[in-house]
Amino acid sequence: MARTHILGFPRIGAQRELKLAQEAFWRGEIGEDQLREVGATLRQRHWQAQRDAGLDMVTVGDFAWYDQTLTLSATLGALPQRFGFDARELTLARYFELARGNAAQPAMDMTKWFDTNYHYLVPELRPDTAFEGGVNWLFDELDEARAQGHQAKPVILGPITYLWLSKTPGAPAGFDRLSLLPRLIKAYRRILAGLHERGVDWVQIDEPALCQDLPPDWLAAYQPAYEELADTGVKLLLATYFDTAADHAALACRLPVQGFHIDLVRAPQQLAAWLAALPDNAVLSAGVVDGRNIWRNDLRKTLSTLQALHARLRDRLWVAPSCSLQHVPVGLQAEHKLDAEIKSWLAFATEKLRELAVLARALNEGEAAVHAALQASDAAQATRRQSGRVTHELVQRRLQKITPEMAQRDSPFVHRIGVQREALQLPLLPTTTIGSFPQTAAIRQLRASHKRGEISALDYLHRIRAEIEVAVRRQEALDIDVLVHGEAERNDMVEYFGEQLWGYAFTENGWVQSYGSRCVKPPIIYGDVFRPEAMTVETTRYAQSLTSRLMKGMLTGPVTMLQWSFVRDDQARETTALQLALAIRDEVADLEKAGIRVIQIDEPAFREGLPLRRADWPRYLDWAVRAFQISAACVRDDTQIHTHMCYSEFNDILPAIAAMDADVITIETSRSAMELLDGFGAFQYPNEIGPGVYDIHSPRVPSVDAMLKLLERACEVIPPERLWVNPDCGLKTRGWPETEAALGNMVQAAKVLRRTLSQ
Ligand code: GLN
Ligand code: ZN
């Protein structure tokens, strides 16, 4: 009998119940008990969904109050010492302080989870971190699942990946965090033994680091580490996902574990290597249903792969999604407005559970048992292939006419910057912000009532304009040099553009967690992308008309549009990126024509698009850089192009970032204490750069002094004449009071430094 399971379910809730409860808790509207109740209800519902679909076990441990890596740190007893919290006594209030910062301490570092748009809190370890244990939430949740009568399979992030993803800020130079492994393993032993005591049979232990290029000493650490975990009494399913782990299949298969999960959606080619190495008694969990995308599975095709595997492995075959389903929305049942034809091509998490059940049933009972489901799948595949809405002649023709010149500015940066300084007349250390200003309740309500058709288009326009004017006046009062209109009209930086482009579809409730309580609703690119008319010109022109200062146009770049959408799986990502680039290029040209002198093309997702394996980087960087260049390079020398990137490590892709050739790049640096900037300095990044001087994810208002220090540090690696002063990301999640206070201090810091430098 082939068995079915998932690696994880979206925890946030179909209607973002967890987010709403978290935020109510943060505002002091509900207490810890009420918040806990919301979590328990969600877990119960999600386990029940797995059971109802007919899965053989439910997954426990995929829930987290903010982030699963933070929860693991709390479980291990590995909290940053600077907070002074006892992991065993951790309250939810303090748990959130770790994630969000408090009056005394900045938040823990946050970064992207592999190549996804999910962010995890980076474990912050010290040479003396003891891993002596902490919260028992995993055990509690397990008890909960069992009390509900479920066959539970806990999931835990594996020790090597946990350590690989961690940082040791402030550790002596040369300290190797791998040396923490023996102590860490003891903590894992305790956890696994505790699970065994509670009657657990299988534990899924995630080691996605095996899909990255691990250094030899890290690879060598697997064998001794897992030897130590061999006799805890539970069976281990070692899970890899997001890419191939074929080159480590032999190594993995020598470990004393009882099963392996592999991602056969991203990397179907790895199957042969795993089959060749698989020990005789080991389970293979085949990740055949896409956990990262929303397309309905071609069950017939998947079945043909599985049938061959089943013939060979029989009950050692498990059928699973490629990775945790946390990267897709909860279910299609919440979608009432989606076009019926497009909807018939989709499967969200709940539908994917059913796909797994159908696949297993076909294996166990024969295809006849699921005849109707297979026919429905065939029909959906056929209509999608034949639909006239997917390809457009016009777009195809434009793609063919792309020339190399379209990716190049008229002059090199060294020349352009002179022209721009002359034209724009900016002071030394110009100040600016990243684009959005606080999305107040009033703004969100305004957009919502517009969407529901409750106010007239003209009324809406006037009220959005009033918000823009507020933002402009406040920036003028703060004496910021390059202004933004504040993005009041934008729900989301991708959705806003997608809604105005061909080839995009939108969900009502297709929420995916980005970090903590932040959720995004990635649009779905189902067809060729085209911009029928200008998208931001009227708004930007209006904003510019209010002020004599420079108004920065604000667009989302092609790579981010691609990366934060659910993309087509019927053409190369690169082709979709080029279609997006042409659409944005048209917008850039129109903004310039409308008299806008500074245009920012945001690419916060540029790095997360990088393949996990370095060998695959050059190809990605090549097309991603080209897509950005094509979107930007149509402007005159005296029009200044900005780009913005955040929350990632850039140091290893600096040549590509330089090749994008934006005149100014603003980046996140404050959360990692300007660490990033060293890389830009060492690489001698040629263009202008605005390292973020304060963390917008925290409500803390940094002092003039704190920002001045960061700027002075920045001046040590970047010549001041190429430095900009800005926060590290958009301000839409903040309130106005802290925003004004922080920006006031930021402008002050810039002024102080200008004075010092001119002495
Ligand atoms: N311009 C966007 C904003 O300020 C950029 C957001 C981002 O980097 N994620 O909101
Ligand atoms: Zn950002």
Short mmCIF file of N, CA and C and ligand atoms in Angstrom, two decimals, residues 434-436 487 493 554 564 600 602 604 644 646 729-732, ligand 1:
data_model
loop_
_atom_site.label_atom_id
_atom_site.label_comp_id
_atom_site.label_asym_id
_atom_site.label_seq_id
_atom_site.Cartn_x
_atom_site.Cartn_y
_atom_site.Cartn_z
N ILE A 434 11.57 54.61 0.52
CA ILE A 434 11.54 53.50 -0.43
C ILE A 434 10.26 53.43 -1.24
N GLY A 435 9.24 54.17 -0.83
CA GLY A 435 8.06 54.21 -1.68
C GLY A 435 6.75 54.33 -0.93
N SER A 436 6.44 53.35 -0.09
CA SER A 436 5.13 53.39 0.56
C SER A 436 5.20 54.17 1.86
N GLU A 487 2.10 55.50 -2.36
CA GLU A 487 1.49 54.22 -2.74
C GLU A 487 0.14 53.94 -2.07
N MET A 493 2.45 45.58 -4.08
CA MET A 493 3.31 46.08 -5.15
C MET A 493 3.29 45.21 -6.41
N MET A 554 7.38 55.10 -9.16
CA MET A 554 7.56 53.88 -8.37
C MET A 554 6.96 52.67 -9.08
N TRP A 564 7.05 36.94 -7.34
CA TRP A 564 5.97 37.03 -6.37
C TRP A 564 4.61 36.72 -6.97
N GLN A 600 12.02 54.70 -9.78
CA GLN A 600 12.52 53.54 -9.04
C GLN A 600 11.82 52.28 -9.53
N ASP A 602 11.53 48.63 -8.32
CA ASP A 602 11.82 47.77 -7.18
C ASP A 602 12.13 46.34 -7.61
N PRO A 604 12.94 43.77 -5.00
CA PRO A 604 13.26 43.11 -3.73
C PRO A 604 13.41 41.60 -3.86
N HIS A 644 15.51 49.02 -5.76
CA HIS A 644 15.52 48.74 -4.32
C HIS A 644 15.48 47.23 -4.10
N CYS A 646 15.77 44.14 -0.81
CA CYS A 646 15.77 44.03 0.65
C CYS A 646 15.90 42.60 1.16
N CYS A 729 13.33 49.89 3.87
CA CYS A 729 12.26 49.35 3.02
C CYS A 729 11.07 50.30 3.09
N GLY A 730 9.98 49.92 2.45
CA GLY A 730 8.78 50.75 2.44
C GLY A 730 8.15 50.84 3.83
N LEU A 731 7.37 51.89 4.04
CA LEU A 731 6.86 52.18 5.38
C LEU A 731 5.39 51.83 5.55
N LYS A 732 4.87 51.01 4.65
CA LYS A 732 3.42 50.84 4.68
C LYS A 732 2.89 50.13 5.91
N1 GLN B 1 8.24 50.48 -3.05
C1 GLN B 1 7.85 49.42 -2.18
C2 GLN B 1 7.38 49.99 -0.84
O1 GLN B 1 7.94 50.92 -0.39
C3 GLN B 1 8.99 48.46 -1.94
C4 GLN B 1 8.58 47.32 -1.05
C5 GLN B 1 9.59 46.20 -0.92
O2 GLN B 1 10.77 46.38 -1.07
N2 GLN B 1 9.17 45.03 -0.62
O3 GLN B 1 6.45 49.49 -0.24
#
